[in-house]
Coordinates of C-alpha atoms and ligand atoms in Angstrom, one line a residue:
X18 CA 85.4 41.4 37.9
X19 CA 84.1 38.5 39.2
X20 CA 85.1 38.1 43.0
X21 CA 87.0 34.7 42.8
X22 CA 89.0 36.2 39.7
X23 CA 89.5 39.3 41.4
X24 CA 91.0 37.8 44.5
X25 CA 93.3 35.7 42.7
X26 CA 94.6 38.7 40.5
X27 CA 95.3 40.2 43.7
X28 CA 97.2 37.3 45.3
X29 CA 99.2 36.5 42.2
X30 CA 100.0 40.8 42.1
X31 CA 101.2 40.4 45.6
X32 CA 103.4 37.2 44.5
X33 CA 105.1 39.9 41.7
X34 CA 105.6 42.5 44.8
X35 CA 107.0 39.8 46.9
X36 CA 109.3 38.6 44.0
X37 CA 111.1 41.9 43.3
X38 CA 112.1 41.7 47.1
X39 CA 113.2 38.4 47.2
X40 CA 115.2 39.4 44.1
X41 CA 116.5 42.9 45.6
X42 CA 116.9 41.1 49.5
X43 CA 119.4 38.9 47.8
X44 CA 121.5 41.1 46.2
X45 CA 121.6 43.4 49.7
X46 CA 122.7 40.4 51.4
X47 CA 125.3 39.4 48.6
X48 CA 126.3 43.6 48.8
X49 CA 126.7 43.2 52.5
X50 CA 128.4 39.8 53.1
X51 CA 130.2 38.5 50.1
X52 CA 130.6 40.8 47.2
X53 CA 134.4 42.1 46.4
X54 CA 134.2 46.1 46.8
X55 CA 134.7 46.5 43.3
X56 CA 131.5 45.0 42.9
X57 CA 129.3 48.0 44.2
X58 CA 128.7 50.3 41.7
X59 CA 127.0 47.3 39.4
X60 CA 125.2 46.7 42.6
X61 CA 124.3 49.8 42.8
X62 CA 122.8 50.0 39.4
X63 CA 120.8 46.8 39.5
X64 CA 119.4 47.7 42.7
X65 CA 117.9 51.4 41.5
X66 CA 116.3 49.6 38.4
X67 CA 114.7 46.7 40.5
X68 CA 113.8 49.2 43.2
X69 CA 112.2 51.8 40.5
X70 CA 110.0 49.1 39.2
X71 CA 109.3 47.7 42.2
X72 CA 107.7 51.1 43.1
X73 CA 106.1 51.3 39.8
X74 CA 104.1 48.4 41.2
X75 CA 103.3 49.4 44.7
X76 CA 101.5 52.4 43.1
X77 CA 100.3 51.7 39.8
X78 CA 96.6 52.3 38.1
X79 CA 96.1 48.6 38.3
X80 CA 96.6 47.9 41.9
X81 CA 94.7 51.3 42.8
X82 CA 91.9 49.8 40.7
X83 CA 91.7 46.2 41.8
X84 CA 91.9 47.2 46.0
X85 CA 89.0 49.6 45.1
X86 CA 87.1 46.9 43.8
X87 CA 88.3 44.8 46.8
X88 CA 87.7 47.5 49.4
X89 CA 84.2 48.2 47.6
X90 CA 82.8 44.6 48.9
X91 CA 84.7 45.1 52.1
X92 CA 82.4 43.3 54.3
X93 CA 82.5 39.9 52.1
X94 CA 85.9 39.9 52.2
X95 CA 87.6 37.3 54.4
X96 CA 90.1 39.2 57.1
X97 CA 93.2 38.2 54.9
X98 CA 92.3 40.1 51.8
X99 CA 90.6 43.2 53.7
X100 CA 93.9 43.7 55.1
X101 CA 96.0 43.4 52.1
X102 CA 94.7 45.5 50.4
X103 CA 93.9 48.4 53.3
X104 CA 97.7 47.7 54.4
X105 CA 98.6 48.2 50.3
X106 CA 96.3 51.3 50.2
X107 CA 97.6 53.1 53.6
X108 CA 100.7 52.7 51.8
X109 CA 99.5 54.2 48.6
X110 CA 98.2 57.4 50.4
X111 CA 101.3 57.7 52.3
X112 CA 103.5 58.2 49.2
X113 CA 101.0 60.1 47.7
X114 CA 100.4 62.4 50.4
X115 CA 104.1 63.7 49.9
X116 CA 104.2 66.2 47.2
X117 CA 106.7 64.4 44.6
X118 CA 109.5 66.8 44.5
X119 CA 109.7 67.4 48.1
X120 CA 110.3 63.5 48.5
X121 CA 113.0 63.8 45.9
X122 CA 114.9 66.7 47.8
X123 CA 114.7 65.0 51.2
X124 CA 116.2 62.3 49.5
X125 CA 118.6 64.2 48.4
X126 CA 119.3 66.1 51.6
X127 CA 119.8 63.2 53.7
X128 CA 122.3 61.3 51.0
X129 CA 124.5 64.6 51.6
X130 CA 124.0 64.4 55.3
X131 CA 124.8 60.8 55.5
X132 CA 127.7 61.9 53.7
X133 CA 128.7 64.7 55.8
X134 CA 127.9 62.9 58.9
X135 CA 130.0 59.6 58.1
X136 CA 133.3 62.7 58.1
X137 CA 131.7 64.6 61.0
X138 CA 131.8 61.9 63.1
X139 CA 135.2 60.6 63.2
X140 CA 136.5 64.3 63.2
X141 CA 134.0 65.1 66.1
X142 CA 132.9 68.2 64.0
X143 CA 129.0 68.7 64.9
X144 CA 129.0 72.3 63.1
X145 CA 129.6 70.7 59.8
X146 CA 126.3 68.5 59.9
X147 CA 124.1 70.9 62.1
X148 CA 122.9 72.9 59.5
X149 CA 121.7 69.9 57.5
X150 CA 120.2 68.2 60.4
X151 CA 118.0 71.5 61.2
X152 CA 117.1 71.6 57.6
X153 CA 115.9 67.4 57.5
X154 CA 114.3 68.3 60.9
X155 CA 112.2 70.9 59.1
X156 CA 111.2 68.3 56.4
X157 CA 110.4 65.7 59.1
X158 CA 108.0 68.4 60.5
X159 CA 106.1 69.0 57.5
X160 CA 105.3 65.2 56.0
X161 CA 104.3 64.7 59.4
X162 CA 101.3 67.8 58.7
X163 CA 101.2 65.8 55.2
X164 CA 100.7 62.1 56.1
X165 CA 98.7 62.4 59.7
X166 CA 97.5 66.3 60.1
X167 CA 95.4 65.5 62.4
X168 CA 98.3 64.5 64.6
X169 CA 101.3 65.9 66.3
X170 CA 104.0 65.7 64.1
X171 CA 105.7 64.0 66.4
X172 CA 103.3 61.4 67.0
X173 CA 102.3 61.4 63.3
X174 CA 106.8 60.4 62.7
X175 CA 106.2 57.5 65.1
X176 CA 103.5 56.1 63.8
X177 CA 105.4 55.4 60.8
X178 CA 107.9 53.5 62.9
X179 CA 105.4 51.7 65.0
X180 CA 101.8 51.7 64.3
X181 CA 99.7 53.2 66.9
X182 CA 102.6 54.6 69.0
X183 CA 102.0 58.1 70.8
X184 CA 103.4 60.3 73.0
X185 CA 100.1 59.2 75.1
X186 CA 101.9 56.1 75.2
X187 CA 105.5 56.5 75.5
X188 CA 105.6 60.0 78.2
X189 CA 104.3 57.4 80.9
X190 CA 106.4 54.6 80.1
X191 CA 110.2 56.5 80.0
X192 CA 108.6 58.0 82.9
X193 CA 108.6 55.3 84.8
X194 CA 111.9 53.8 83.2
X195 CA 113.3 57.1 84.7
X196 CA 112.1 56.9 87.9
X197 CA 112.4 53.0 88.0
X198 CA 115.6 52.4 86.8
X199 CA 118.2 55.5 87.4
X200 CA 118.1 54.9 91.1
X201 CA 118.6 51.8 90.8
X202 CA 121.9 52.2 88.5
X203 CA 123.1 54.8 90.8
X204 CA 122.5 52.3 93.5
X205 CA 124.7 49.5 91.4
X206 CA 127.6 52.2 90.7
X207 CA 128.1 51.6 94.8
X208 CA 128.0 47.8 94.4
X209 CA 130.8 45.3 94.0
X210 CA 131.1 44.4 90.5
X211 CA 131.6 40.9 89.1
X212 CA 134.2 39.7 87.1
X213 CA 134.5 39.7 83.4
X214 CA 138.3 39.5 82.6
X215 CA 137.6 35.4 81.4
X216 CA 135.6 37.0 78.6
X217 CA 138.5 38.6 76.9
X218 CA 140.7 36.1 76.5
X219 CA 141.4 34.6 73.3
X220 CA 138.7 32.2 72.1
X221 CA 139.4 30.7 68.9
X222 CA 137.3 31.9 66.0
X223 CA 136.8 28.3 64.8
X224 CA 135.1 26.8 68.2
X225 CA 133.4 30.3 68.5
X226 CA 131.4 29.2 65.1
X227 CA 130.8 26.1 66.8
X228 CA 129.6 27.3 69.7
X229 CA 126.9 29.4 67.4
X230 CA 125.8 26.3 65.6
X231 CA 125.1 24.6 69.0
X232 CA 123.3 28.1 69.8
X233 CA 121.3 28.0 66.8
X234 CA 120.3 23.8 67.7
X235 CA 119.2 25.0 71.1
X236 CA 116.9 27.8 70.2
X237 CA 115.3 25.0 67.5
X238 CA 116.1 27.2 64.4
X239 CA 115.8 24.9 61.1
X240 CA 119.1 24.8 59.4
X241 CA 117.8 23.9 56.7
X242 CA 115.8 26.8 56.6
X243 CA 118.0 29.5 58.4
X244 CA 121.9 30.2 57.4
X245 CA 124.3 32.1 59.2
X246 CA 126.5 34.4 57.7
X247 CA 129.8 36.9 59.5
X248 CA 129.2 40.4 58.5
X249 CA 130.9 43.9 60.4
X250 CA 127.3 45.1 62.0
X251 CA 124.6 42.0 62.5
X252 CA 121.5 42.1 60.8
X253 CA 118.9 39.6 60.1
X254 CA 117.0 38.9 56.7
X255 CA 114.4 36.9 55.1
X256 CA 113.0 36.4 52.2
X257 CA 110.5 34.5 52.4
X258 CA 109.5 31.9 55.4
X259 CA 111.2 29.4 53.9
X260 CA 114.9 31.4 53.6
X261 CA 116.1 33.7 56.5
X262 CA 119.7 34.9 57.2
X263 CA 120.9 35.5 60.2
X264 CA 124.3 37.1 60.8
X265 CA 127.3 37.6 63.5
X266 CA 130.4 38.7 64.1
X267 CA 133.2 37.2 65.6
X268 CA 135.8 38.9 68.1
X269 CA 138.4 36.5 69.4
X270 CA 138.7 38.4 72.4
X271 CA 134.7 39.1 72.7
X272 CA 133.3 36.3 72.7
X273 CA 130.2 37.4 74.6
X274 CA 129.2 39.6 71.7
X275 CA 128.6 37.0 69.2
X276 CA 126.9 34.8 71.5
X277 CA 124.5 37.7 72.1
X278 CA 124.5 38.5 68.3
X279 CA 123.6 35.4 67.5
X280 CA 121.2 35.0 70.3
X281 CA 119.5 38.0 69.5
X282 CA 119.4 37.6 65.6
X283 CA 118.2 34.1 66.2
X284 CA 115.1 35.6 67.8
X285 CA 114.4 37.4 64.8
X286 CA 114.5 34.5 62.8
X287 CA 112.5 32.3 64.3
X288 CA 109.7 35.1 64.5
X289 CA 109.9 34.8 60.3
X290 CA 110.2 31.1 60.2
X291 CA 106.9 30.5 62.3
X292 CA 104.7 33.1 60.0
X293 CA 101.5 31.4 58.9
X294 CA 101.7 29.7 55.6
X295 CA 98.9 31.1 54.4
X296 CA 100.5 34.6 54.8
X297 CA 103.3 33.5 52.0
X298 CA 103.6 35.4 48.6
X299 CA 101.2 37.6 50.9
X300 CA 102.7 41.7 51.5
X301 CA 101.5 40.7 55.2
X302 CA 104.4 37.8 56.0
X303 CA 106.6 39.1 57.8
X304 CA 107.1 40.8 61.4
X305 CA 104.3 43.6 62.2
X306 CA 106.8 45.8 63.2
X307 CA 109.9 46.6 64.3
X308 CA 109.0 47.2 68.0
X309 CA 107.3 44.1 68.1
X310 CA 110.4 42.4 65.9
X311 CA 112.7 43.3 68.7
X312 CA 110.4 42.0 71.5
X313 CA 111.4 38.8 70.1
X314 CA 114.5 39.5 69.4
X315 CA 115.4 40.9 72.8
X316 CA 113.0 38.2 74.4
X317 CA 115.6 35.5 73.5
X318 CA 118.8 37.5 73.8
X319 CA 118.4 39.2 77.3
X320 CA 115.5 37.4 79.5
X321 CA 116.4 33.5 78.2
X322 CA 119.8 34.2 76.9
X323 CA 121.0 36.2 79.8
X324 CA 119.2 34.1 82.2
X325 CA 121.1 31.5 85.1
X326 CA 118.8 28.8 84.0
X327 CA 119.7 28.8 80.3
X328 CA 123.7 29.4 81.1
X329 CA 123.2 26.7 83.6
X330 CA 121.8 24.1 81.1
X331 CA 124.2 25.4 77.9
X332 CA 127.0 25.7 80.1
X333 CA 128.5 21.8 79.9
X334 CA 128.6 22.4 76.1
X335 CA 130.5 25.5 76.1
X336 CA 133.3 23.8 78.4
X337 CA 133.4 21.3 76.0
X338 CA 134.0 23.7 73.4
X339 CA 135.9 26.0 75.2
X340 CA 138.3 24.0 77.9
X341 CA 140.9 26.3 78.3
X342 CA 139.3 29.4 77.9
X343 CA 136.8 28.7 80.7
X344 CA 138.9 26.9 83.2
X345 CA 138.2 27.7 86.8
X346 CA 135.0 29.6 85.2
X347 CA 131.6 28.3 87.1
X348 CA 128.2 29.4 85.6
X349 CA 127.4 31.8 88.2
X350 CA 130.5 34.0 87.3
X351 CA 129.3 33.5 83.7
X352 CA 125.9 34.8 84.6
X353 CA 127.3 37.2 86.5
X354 CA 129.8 38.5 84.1
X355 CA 127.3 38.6 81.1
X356 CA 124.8 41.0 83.5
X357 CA 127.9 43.5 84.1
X358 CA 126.3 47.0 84.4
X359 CA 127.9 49.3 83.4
X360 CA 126.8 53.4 82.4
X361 CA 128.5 54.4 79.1
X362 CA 128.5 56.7 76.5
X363 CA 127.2 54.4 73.4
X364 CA 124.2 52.9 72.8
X365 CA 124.8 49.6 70.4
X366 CA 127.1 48.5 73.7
X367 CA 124.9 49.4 76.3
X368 CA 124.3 46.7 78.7
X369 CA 120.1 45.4 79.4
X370 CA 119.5 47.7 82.1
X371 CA 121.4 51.1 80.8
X372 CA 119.8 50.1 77.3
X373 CA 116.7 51.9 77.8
X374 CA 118.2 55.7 79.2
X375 CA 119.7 55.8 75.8
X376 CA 116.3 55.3 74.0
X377 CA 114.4 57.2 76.6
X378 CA 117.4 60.5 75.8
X379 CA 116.9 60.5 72.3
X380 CA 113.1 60.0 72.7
X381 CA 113.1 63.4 74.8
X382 CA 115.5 65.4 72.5
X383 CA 113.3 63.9 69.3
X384 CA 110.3 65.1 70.6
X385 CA 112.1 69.1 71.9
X386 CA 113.4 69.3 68.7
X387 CA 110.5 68.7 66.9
X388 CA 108.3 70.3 68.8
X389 CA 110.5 73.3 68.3
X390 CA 111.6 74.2 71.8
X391 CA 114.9 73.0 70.8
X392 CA 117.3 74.3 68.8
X393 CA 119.6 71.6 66.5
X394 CA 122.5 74.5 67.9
X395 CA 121.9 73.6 71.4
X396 CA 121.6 69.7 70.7
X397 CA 124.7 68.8 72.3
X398 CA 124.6 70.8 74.9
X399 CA 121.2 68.9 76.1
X400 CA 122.1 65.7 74.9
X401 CA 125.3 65.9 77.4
X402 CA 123.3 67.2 80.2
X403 CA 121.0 64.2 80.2
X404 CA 123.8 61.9 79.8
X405 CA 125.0 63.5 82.8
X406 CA 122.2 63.4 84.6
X407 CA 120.8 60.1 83.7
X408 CA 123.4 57.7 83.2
X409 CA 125.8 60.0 85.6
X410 CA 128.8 60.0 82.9
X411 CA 130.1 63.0 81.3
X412 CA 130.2 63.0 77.8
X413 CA 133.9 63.9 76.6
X414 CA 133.0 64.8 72.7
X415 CA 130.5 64.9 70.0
X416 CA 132.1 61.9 68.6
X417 CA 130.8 59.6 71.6
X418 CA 128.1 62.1 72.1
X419 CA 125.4 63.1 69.3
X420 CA 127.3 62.4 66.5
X421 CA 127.0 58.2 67.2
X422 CA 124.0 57.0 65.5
X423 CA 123.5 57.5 62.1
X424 CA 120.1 57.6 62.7
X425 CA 119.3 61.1 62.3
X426 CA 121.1 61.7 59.4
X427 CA 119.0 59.2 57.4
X428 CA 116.0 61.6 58.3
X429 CA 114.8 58.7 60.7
X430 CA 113.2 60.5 64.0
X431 CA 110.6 58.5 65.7
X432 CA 112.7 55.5 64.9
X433 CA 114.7 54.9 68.4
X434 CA 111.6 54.4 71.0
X435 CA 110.5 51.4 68.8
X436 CA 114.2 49.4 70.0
X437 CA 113.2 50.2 74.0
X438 CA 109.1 49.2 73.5
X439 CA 110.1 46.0 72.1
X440 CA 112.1 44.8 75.6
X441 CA 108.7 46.4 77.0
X442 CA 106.8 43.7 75.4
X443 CA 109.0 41.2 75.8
X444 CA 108.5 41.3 79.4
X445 CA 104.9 42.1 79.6
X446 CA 104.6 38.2 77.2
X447 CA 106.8 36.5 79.8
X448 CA 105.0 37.7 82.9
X449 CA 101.9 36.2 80.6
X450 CA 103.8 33.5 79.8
X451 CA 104.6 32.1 82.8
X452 CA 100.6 31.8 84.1
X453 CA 100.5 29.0 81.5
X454 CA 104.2 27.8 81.5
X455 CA 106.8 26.8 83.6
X456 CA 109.2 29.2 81.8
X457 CA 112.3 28.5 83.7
X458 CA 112.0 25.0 84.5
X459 CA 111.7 24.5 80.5
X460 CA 114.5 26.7 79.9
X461 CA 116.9 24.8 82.5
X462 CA 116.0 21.8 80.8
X463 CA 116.8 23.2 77.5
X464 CA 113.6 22.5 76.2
X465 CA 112.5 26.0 74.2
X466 CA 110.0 24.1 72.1
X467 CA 106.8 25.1 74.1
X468 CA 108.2 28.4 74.2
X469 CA 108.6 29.2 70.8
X470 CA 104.8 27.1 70.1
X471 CA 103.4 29.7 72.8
X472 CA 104.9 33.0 70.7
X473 CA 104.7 31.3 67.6
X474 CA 100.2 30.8 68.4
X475 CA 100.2 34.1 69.3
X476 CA 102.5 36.8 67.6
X477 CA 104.9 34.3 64.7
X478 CA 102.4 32.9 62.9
X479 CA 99.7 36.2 62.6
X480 CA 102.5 38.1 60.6
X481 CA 101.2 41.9 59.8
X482 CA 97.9 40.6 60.1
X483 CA 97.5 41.9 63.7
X484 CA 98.6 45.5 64.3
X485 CA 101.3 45.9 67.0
X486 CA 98.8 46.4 70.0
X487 CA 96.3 44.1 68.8
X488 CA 99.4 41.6 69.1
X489 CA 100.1 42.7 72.4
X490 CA 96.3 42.3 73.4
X491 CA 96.3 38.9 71.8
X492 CA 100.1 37.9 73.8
X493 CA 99.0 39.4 77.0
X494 CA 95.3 39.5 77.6
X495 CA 95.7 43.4 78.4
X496 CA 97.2 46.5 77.0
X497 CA 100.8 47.0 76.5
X498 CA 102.0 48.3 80.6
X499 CA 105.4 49.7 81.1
X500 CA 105.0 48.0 84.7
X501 CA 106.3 44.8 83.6
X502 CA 109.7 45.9 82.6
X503 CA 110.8 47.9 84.7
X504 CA 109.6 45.6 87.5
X505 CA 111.0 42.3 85.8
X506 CA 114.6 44.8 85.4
X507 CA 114.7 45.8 88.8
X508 CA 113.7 42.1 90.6
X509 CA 116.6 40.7 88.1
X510 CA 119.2 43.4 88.9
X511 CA 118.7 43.5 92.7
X512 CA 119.0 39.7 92.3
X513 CA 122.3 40.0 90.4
X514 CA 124.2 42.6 92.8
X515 CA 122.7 41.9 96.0
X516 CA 121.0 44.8 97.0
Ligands
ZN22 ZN1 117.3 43.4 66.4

């Protein structure tokens, strides 16, 4: 075909792709936010025919046969195209590498251990799902040989999660999170600890979705452009650049969590609202990965969000909104409150600077088990131990023990480290960040403009076009370091209690 025609062939293909998300995205959200439970199993139904045809496109004869033409004049391509269609053929080989009804069983498998788990869990009854989690650790173990035999199979699970991501990488970086930060939250356990008994009083449901518009008009997120929505567990979506959901929750007697949740989701979305335009209808729009997803995420929630300057400057507003609640409340206690650390047993609560010793536990068990020098029967016996020794707490059962993510039931392993890389990066960009901006002077002054234009010129707007390192190369002028975080942690928290 002639190369002109061929590209646009491709382009408009992708367009199809990208419409059968949009389509599917939609309904998930509607599934997830508004629809009336009776609703689901038509859902359901819709959702398994768009999805089946939707895969019938990612790996039919006619895009095999247009990236081979594409991939044949590689080196006329422009960089666009050459990735679409290597990122669309990597993807190809992955499925195909997968012997077909060994996919289907693993699906299988982990429906009925999602199943089991979801009962396991609330009657703290690991026997029940152990067997099935040995047998989905087995499966992990061999489509690791299938999609990367030349790699570990552990390293081959998390490059699926994060591309380029080893156990090269990630042994020397919860090393030094380990050595960095546990005695320095041993050290904290002795310290005097501030005040947080303001955040749990009543505040009204009404000003709290007040106070998350205001939120949303600080970080510069386009209304227009960006709706938010109140769902039981947060999650952020997007369809296209031009429509992203972001959503919250609302406790009356938390209202710290949905300022976070909004905070943090908010940094999601205006990663997809700042991809290039020339990336839309393109399968590269869109964040390059979840680890670098939630170094934006986590950049805005935790390091602005949790900062003095930006409670400083957003402070006036939120005693407007909320008079009574925060009477006799200064800023500091605020900023000192929201900091709390705190060692305990669950991971979606952990506080910034506990956060990590999760990740960094189920990155050690993840890589024992599939290594094979640990057995799924002696899981919670290690996984306690670690606990104990790590974040010093006992753990008193399964239920708040091994059994809390659903995670592993899902067949997900590799999946975690990519949650505590992404704060990683996030600190590594503002230490880069602040050689060329006054970071907290701009933040005091509520002025996040030049912020989000510095991210936006050098991870938004590239969408998957970078790969995750290449991103961090292009953020940072260097490889990703573990240095930064810890070090940025540790100056913050020594700040915070005084020692
Ligand atoms: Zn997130």
């Amino acid at each position: 075909m002639e190369p002109t025609a061929l590209k646009e062939n491709f382009k408009a293909y992708q367009k199809k792709m990208r419409a059968y998300n949009h389509a599917m995205g939609v309904l998930q959200y509607d599934f997830e936010t508004v629809m009336p439970k009776g609703g689901a199993e038509g859902m359901g139904e819709t959702l398994g025919i768009l999805s089946e045809e939707s895969y019938k496109l990612s790996v039919s004869d006619e895009l095999r046969a247009m990236i081979a033409e594409l991939l044949a004049q590689k080196d006329a391509l422009d960089f666009q195209t050459r990735r679409e269609a290597e990122e669309l053929l990597e993807d190809i080989e992955k499925i195909e590498k997968i012997p077909m009804e060994e996919y289907v069983a693993f699906e299988k498998l982990t429906n009925k251990a999602s199943f089991v788990w979801h009962s396991a869990k609330p009657d703290n009854d690991y026997k029940s799902f152990e067997p099935f989690l040995a047998e989905i650790i087995e499966y992990q173990k061999r489509f690791a040989k299938y999609i990367k035999p030349e790699l570990p199979a552990y390293d081959a699970l998390l490059d699926g999660f994060e591309r380029g991501m080893t156990q090269a990488m990630l042994d020397p970086y919860f090393k030094n999170v380990r050595e960095s930060l546990v005695p320095l939250i041993h050290e904290i356990g002795r310290a005097k600890q501030p005040d947080m008994s303001f955040l749990e009083r009543p505040y009204a449901l009404n000003k709290q979705r007040a106070f998350s518009d205001y939120l949303m008009e600080v970080m510069c997120i386009d209304r227009s452009h960006c709706s938010i929505g109140e769902v039981e567990h947060p999650f952020t979506t997007e369809f296209n650049k031009h429509d992203v959901r972001i959503t919250t929750h609302y406790h009356e007697d938390m209202m710290h969590d949905s300022m976070y949740s909004v905070i943090h989701e908010g940094g999601h979305a205006l990663y997809e609202l700042h991809t290039g335009d020339d990336l839309i209808g393109s399968v590269l729009a869109g964040g390059a990965s979840m680890g670098i997803h939630e170094s934006q995420s986590r950049f805005y929630e935790n390091i602005i969000g949790r900062s003095e300057p930006f409670i400083e400057y957003i402070f006036p507003k939120m005693r407007e909104i909320f008079p009574s609640e925060l009477t006799a409340v200064t800023p500091h206690e605020f900023f000192l409150a929201v900091n709390k650390c705190t060692p305990s047993l669950i991971r979606t609560q952990a506080d910034e600077l506990t956060y990590s010793l999760h990740i960094m536990v189920r990155y050690e068990l993840e890589k024992r088990l599939i290594g094979g020098s640990l057995s799924t029967k002696d899981l919670p016996e290690a996984w306690n131990a670690m606990y104990k020794e790590y974040l010093g707490i006992t753990v008193p059962s399964d239920r708040e023990g091994v059994l809390q993510d659903s995670h592993w039931s899902g067949g997900m392993f590799g999946y975690f480290p990519s949650y505590s890389v992404g704060s990683a990066y996030a600190a590594q960009m503002l230490s880069s960040m602040q050689k060329e901006l006054d970071v907290w002077n701009l933040v005091s002054t509520g002025e996040l403009a030049p912020i989000i234009a510095w991210l936006t010129e050098r991870i938004y707007k590239h969408g998957m076009l970078l790969k995750p390192n290449e991103l961090v190369q292009n953020a940072c002028g260097a490889p990703f370091d573990p240095k930064y975080y810890t070090d940025y942690l540790t100056k913050k928290f020594r700040a915070i209690y005084s020692i």
